[in-house]
mmCIF file of C-alpha atoms in Angstrom:
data_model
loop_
_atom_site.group_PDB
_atom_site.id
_atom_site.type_symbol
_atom_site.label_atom_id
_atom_site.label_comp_id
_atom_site.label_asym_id
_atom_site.label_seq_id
_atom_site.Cartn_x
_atom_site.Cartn_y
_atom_site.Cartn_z
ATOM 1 C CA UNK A 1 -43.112 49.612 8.392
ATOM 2 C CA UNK A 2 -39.512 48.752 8.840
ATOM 3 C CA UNK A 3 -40.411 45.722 11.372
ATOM 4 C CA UNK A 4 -43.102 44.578 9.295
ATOM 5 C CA UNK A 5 -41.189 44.241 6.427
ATOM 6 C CA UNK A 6 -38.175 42.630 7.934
ATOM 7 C CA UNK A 7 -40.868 39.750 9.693
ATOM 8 C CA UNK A 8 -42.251 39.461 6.338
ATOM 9 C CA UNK A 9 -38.918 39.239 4.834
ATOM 10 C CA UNK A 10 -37.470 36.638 7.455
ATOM 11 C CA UNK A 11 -40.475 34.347 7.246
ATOM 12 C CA UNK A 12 -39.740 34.634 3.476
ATOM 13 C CA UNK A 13 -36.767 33.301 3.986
ATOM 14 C CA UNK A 14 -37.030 30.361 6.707
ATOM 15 C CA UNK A 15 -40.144 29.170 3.773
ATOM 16 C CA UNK A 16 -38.251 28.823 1.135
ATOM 17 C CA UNK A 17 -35.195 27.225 3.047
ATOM 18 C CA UNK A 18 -38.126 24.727 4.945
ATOM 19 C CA UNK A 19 -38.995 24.191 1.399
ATOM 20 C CA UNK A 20 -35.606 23.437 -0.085
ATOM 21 C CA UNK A 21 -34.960 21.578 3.098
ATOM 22 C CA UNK A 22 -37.914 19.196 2.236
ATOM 23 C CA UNK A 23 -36.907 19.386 -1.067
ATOM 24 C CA UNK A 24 -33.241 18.099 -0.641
ATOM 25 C CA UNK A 25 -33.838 15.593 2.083
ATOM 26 C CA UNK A 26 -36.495 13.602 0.568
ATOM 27 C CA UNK A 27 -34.998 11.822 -1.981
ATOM 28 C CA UNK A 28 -32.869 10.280 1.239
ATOM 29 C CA UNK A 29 -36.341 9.502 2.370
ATOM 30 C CA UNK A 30 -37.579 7.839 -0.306
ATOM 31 C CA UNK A 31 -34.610 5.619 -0.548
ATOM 32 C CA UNK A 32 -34.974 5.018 2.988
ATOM 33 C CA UNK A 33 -38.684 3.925 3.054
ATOM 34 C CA UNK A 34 -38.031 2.110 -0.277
ATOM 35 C CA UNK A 35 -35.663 -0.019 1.577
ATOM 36 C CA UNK A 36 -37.513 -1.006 4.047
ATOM 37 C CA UNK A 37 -40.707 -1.826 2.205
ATOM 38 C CA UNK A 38 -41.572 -5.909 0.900
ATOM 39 C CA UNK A 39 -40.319 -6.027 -2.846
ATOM 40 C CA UNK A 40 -44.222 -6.465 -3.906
ATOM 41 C CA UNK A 41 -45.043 -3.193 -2.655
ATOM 42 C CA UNK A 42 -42.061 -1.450 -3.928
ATOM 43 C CA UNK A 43 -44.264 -0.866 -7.188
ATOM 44 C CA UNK A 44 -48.116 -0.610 -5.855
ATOM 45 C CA UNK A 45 -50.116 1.966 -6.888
ATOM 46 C CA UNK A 46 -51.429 4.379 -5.306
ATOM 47 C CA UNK A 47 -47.924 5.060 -4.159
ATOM 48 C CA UNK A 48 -47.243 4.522 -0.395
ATOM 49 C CA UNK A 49 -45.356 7.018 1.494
ATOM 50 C CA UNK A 50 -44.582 5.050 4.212
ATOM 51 C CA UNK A 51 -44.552 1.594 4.541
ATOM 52 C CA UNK A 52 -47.839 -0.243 5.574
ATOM 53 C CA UNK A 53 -45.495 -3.020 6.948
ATOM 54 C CA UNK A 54 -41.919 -2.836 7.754
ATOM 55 C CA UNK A 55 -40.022 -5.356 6.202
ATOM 56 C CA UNK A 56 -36.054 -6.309 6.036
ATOM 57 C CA UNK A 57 -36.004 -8.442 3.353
ATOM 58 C CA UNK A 58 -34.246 -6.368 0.677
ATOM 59 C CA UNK A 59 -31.315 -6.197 3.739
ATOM 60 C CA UNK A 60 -31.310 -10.014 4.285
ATOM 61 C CA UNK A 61 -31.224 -10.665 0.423
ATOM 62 C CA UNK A 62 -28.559 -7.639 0.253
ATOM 63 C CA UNK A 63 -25.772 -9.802 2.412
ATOM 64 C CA UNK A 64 -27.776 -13.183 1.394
ATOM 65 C CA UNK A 65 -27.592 -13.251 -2.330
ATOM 66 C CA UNK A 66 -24.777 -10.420 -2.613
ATOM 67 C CA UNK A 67 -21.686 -10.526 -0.360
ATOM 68 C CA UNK A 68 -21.711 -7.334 0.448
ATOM 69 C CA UNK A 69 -20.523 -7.026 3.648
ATOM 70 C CA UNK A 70 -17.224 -8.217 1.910
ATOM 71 C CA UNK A 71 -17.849 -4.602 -0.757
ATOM 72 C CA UNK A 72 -18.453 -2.494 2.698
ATOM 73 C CA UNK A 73 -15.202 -3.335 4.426
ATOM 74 C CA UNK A 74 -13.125 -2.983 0.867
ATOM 75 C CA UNK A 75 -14.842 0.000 0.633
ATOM 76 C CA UNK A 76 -13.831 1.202 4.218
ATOM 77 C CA UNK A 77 -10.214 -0.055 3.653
ATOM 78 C CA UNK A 78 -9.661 1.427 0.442
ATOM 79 C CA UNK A 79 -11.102 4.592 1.276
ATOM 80 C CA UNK A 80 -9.462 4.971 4.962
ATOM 81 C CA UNK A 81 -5.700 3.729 3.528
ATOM 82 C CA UNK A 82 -5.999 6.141 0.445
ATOM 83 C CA UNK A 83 -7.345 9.526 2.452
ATOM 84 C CA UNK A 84 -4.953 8.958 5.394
ATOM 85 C CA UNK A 85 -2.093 8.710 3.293
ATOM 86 C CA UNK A 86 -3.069 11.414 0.389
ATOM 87 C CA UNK A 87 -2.871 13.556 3.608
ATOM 88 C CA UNK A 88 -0.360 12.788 4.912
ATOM 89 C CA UNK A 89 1.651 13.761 1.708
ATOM 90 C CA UNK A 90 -0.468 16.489 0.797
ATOM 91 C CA UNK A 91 0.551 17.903 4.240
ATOM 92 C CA UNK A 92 4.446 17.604 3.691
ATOM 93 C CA UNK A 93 4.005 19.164 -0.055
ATOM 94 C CA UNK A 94 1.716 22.039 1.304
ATOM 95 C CA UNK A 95 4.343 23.264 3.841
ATOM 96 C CA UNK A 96 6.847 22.998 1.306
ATOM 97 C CA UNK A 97 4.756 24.699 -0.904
ATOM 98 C CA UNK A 98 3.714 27.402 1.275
ATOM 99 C CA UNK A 99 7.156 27.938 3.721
ATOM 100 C CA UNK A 100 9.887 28.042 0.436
ATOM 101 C CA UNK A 101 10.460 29.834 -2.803
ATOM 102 C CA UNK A 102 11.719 27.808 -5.592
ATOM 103 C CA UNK A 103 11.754 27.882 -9.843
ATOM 104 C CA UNK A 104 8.855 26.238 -10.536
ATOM 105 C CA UNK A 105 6.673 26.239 -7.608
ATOM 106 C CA UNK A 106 3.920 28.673 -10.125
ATOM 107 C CA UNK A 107 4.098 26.188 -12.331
ATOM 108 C CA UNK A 108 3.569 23.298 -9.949
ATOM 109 C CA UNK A 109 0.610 24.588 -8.455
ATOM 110 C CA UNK A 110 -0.997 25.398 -12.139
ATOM 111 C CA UNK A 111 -0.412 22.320 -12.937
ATOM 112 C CA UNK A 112 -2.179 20.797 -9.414
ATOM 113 C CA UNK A 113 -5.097 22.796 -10.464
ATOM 114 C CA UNK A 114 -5.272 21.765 -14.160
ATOM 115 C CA UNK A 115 -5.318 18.495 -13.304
ATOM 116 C CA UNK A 116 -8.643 19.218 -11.460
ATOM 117 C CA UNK A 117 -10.085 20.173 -14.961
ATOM 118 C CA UNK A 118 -9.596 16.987 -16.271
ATOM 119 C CA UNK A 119 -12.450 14.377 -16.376
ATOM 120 C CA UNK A 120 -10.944 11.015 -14.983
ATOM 121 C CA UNK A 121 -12.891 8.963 -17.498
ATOM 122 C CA UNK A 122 -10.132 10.649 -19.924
ATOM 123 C CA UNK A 123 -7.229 8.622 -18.363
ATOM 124 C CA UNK A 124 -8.904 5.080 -17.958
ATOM 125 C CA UNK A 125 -7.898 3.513 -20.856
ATOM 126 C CA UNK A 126 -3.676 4.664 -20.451
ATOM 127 C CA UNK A 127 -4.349 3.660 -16.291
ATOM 128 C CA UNK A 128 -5.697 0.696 -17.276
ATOM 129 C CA UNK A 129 -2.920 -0.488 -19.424
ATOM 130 C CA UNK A 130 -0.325 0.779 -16.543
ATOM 131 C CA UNK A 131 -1.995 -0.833 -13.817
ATOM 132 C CA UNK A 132 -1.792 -3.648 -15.821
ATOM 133 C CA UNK A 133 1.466 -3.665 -16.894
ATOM 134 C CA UNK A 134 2.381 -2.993 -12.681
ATOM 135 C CA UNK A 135 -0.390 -6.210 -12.149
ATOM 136 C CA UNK A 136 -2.334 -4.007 -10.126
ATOM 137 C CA UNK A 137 -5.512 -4.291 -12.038
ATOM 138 C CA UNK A 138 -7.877 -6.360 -9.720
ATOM 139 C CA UNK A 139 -5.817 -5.550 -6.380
ATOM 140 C CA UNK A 140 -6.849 -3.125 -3.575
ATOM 141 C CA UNK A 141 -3.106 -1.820 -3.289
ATOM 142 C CA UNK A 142 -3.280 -0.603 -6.895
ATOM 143 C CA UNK A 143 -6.873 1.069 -6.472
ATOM 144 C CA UNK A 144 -5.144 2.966 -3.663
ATOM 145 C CA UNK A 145 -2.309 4.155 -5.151
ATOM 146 C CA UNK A 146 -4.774 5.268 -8.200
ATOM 147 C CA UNK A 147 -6.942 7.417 -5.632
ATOM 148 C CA UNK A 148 -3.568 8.671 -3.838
ATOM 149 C CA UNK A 149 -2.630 9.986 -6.847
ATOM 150 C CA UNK A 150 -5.993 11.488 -7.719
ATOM 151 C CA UNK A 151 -6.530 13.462 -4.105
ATOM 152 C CA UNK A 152 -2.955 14.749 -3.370
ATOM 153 C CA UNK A 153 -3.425 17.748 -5.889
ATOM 154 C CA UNK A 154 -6.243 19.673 -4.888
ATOM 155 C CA UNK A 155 -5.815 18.664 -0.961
ATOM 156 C CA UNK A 156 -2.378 19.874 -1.393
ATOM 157 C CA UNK A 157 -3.822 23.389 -2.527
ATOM 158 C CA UNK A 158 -6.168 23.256 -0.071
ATOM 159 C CA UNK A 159 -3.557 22.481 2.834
ATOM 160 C CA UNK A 160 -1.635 25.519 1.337
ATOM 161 C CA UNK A 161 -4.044 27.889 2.094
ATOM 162 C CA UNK A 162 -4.305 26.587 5.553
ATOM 163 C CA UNK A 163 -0.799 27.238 6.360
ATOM 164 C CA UNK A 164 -0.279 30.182 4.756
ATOM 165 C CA UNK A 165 -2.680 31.435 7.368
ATOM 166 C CA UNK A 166 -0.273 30.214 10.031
ATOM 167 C CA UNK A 167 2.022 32.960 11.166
ATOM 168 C CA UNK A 168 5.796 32.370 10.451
ATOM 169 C CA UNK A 169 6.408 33.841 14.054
ATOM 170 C CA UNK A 170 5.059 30.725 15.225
ATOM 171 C CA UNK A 171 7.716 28.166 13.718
ATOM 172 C CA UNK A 172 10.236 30.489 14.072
ATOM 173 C CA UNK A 173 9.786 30.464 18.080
ATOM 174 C CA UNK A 174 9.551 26.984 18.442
ATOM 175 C CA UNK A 175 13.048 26.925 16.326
ATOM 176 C CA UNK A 176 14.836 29.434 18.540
ATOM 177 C CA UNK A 177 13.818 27.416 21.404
ATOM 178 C CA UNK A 178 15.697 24.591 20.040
ATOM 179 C CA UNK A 179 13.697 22.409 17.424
ATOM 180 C CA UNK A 180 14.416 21.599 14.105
ATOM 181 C CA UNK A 181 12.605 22.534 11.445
ATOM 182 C CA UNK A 182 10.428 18.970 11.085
ATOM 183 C CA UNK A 183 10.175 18.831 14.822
ATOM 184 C CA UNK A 184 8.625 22.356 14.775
ATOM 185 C CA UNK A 185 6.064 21.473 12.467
ATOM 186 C CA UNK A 186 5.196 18.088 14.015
ATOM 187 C CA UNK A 187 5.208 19.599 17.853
ATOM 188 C CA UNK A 188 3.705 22.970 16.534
ATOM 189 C CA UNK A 189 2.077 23.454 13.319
ATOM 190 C CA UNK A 190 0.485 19.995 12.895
ATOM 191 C CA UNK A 191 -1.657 21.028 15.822
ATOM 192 C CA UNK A 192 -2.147 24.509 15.284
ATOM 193 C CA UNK A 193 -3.704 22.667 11.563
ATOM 194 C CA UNK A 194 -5.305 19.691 13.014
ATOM 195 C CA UNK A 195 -9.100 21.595 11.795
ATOM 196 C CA UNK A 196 -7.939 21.708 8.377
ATOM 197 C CA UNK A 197 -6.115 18.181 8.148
ATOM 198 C CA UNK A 198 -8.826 16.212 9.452
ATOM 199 C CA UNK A 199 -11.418 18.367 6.822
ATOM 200 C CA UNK A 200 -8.840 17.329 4.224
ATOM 201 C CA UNK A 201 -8.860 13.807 5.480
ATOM 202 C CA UNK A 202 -12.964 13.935 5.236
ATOM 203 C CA UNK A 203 -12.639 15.089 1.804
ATOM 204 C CA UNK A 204 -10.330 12.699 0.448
ATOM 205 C CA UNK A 205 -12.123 9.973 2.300
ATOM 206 C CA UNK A 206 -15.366 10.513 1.151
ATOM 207 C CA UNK A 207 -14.050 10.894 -2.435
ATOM 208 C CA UNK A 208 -12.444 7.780 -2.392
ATOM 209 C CA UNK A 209 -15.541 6.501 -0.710
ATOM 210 C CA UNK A 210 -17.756 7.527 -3.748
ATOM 211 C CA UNK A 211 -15.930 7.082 -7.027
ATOM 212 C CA UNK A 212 -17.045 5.012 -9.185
ATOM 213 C CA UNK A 213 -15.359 5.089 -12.991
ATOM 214 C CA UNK A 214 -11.725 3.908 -11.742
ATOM 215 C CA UNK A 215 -13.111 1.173 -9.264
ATOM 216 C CA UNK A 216 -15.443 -0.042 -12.376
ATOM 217 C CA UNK A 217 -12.580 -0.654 -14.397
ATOM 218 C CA UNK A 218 -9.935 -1.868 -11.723
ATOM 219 C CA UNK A 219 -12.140 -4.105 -9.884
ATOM 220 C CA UNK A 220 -13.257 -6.901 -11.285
ATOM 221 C CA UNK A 221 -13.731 -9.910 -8.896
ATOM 222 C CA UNK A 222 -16.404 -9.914 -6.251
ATOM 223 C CA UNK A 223 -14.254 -10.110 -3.373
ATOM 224 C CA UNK A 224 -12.219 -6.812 -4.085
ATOM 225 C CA UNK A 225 -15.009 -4.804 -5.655
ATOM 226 C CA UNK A 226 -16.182 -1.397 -3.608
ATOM 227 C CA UNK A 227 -19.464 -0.446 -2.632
ATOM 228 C CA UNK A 228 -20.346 1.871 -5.687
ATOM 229 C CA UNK A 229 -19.188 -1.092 -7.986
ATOM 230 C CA UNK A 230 -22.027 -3.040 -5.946
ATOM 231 C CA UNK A 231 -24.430 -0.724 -6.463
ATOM 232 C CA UNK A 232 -23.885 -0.345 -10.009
ATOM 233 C CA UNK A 233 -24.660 -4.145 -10.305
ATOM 234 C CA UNK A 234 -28.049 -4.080 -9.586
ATOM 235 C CA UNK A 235 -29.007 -2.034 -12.935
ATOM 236 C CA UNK A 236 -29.121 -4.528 -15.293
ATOM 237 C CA UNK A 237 -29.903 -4.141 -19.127
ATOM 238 C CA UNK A 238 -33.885 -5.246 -18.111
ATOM 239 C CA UNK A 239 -34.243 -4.890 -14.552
ATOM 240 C CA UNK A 240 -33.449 -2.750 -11.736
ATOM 241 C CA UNK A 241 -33.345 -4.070 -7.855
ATOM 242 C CA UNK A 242 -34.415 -1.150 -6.901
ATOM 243 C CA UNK A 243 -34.971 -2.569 -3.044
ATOM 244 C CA UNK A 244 -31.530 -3.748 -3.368
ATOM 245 C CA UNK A 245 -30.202 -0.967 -4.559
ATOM 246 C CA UNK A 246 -32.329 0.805 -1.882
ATOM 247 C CA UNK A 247 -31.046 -0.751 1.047
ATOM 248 C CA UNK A 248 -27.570 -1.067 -0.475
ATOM 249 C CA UNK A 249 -27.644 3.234 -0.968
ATOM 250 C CA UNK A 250 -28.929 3.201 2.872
ATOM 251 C CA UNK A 251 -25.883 1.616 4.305
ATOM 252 C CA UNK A 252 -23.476 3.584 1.756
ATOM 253 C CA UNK A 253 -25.102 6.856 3.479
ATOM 254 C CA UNK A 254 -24.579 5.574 6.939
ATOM 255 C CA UNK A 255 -20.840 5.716 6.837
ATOM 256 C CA UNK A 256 -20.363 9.382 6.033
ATOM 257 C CA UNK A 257 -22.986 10.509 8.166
ATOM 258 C CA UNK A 258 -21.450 9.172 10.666
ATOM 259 C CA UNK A 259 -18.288 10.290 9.852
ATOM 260 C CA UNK A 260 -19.536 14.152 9.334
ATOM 261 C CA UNK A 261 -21.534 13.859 12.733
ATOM 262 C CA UNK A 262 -18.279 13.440 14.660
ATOM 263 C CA UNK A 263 -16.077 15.458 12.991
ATOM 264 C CA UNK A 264 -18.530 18.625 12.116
ATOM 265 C CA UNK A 265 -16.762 20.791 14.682
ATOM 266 C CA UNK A 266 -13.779 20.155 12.720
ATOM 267 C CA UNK A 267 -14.963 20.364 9.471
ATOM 268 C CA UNK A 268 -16.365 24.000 9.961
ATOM 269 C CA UNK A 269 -13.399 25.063 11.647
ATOM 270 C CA UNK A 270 -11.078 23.816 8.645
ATOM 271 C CA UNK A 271 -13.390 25.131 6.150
ATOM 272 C CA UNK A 272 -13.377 28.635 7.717
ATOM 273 C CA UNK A 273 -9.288 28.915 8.227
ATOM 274 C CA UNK A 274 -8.546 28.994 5.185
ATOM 275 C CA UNK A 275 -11.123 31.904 4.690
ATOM 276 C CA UNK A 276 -9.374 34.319 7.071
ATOM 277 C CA UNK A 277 -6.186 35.953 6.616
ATOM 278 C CA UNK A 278 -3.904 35.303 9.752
#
């Protein structure tokens, strides 16, 4: 009765995750098949799953019409300057954070994790009238600085918890043996942390890689605008391009997949560490 009930139970279970499976994946179909479909048949009725001929012409008009190869590699830049650096600072803060006692180090990370309360929209109009008083509004360098700014908090919280898990033995060994204290954490800890840096890089990458409100109102000239700014162009007041905006979501996708399909082994190895008290 036992076995029967634990089958029944497990295939229970592996239906209703098939189901959500189908569930959350095809909207990434649709897109997909939507993109690849001629605009005519975009809107035919009955509705066609699948294409009855393959067609690239939402792609061709995507880089034809709209220079969006030029939105891609801002995107990339943007994104790739902004989460390697956030990381890089969120590393040094997080060892300081998690290796020393000082005054106000409660209220430091309290404030970190307020901050993470706080809608962005909330701060566009005071950003707007720093960046432009800094005349960063319209410039790459600035939109970095702005998404610096906006990872370092919670990455630094979530660095801390990585090497808190990091015995102190460990430093402390590589000391006696003759390194400094930096040199011990470049030659010794940055390794030992390399799952959970590179998760933290993913994060702040793919953040960057999304956001939309602060590029929106930072970015206004076609050849510094980012890939969400793009795709919020093609809703209009009357119209949507939806095979635009189709193909357009398509090769937004493709970067992050890519991205998570190399580092996965990472990713779950940083997103467990900090789950396990060393």
């Amino acid at each position: 009765m036992i076995g029967k009930e634990t089958t029944a139970g497990r295939a229970a279970k592996f239906t209703f995750l098939g189901l959500w499976l189908v569930f959350a994946l095809f909207p990434l179909y649709w897109i997909t098949v939507t993109s690849f479909k001629d605009p005519g048949d975009i809107f035919s009725f009955p509705i066609a799953y699948w294409p009855e001929r393959f067609s690239l012409e939402n792609y061709q008009g995507l880089f034809g019409k709209a220079d969006f190869g030029t939105y891609l590699v801002n995107s990339l830049v943007v994104s790739t300057v902004a989460g390697a650096v956030a990381t890089a600072i969120s590393t040094l803060s997080a060892y300081v954070l998690a290796r020393f006692e000082f005054r106000s180090k409660s209220a430091l990370l309290m404030a970190f994790l307020v901050t993470q309360m706080i809608p962005s929209f909330i701060a566009l109009g005071p950003l707007y009238l720093l960046m432009t008083d800094l005349q960063l509004v319209d410039n790459r360098l600035g939109l970095m600085l702005v998404y610096i700014a906006v990872c370092i908090p919670f990455c630094t919280v979530m660095l801390r918890g990585f090497f808190e898990n990091v015995p102190d033995a460990l430093e402390e060994a590589a000391m006696i043996d003759g390194l400094s204290r930096l040199g011990a954490l470049l030659r010794v800890l940055l390794p030992v942390m390399r799952p959970g840096i590179v998760a933290a890089f993913i994060f702040n990458f793919v953040n960057c890689w999304n956001e939309l409100f602060l590029s929106v109102t930072l970015m206004n000239s076609d050849e510094n605008k980012t890939v969400p700014t793009a795709l919020n162009g093609f809703i209009s007041s009357f119209n949507i391009d939806w095979g635009s905006m189709s193909a357009a979501a398509v090769l937004t996708i493709l970067p992050t997949m890519v991205l998570f399909a190399f580092a996965s082994r990472h990713i779950v190895q940083g997103l467990t560490a900090g789950a396990v008290k060393g």
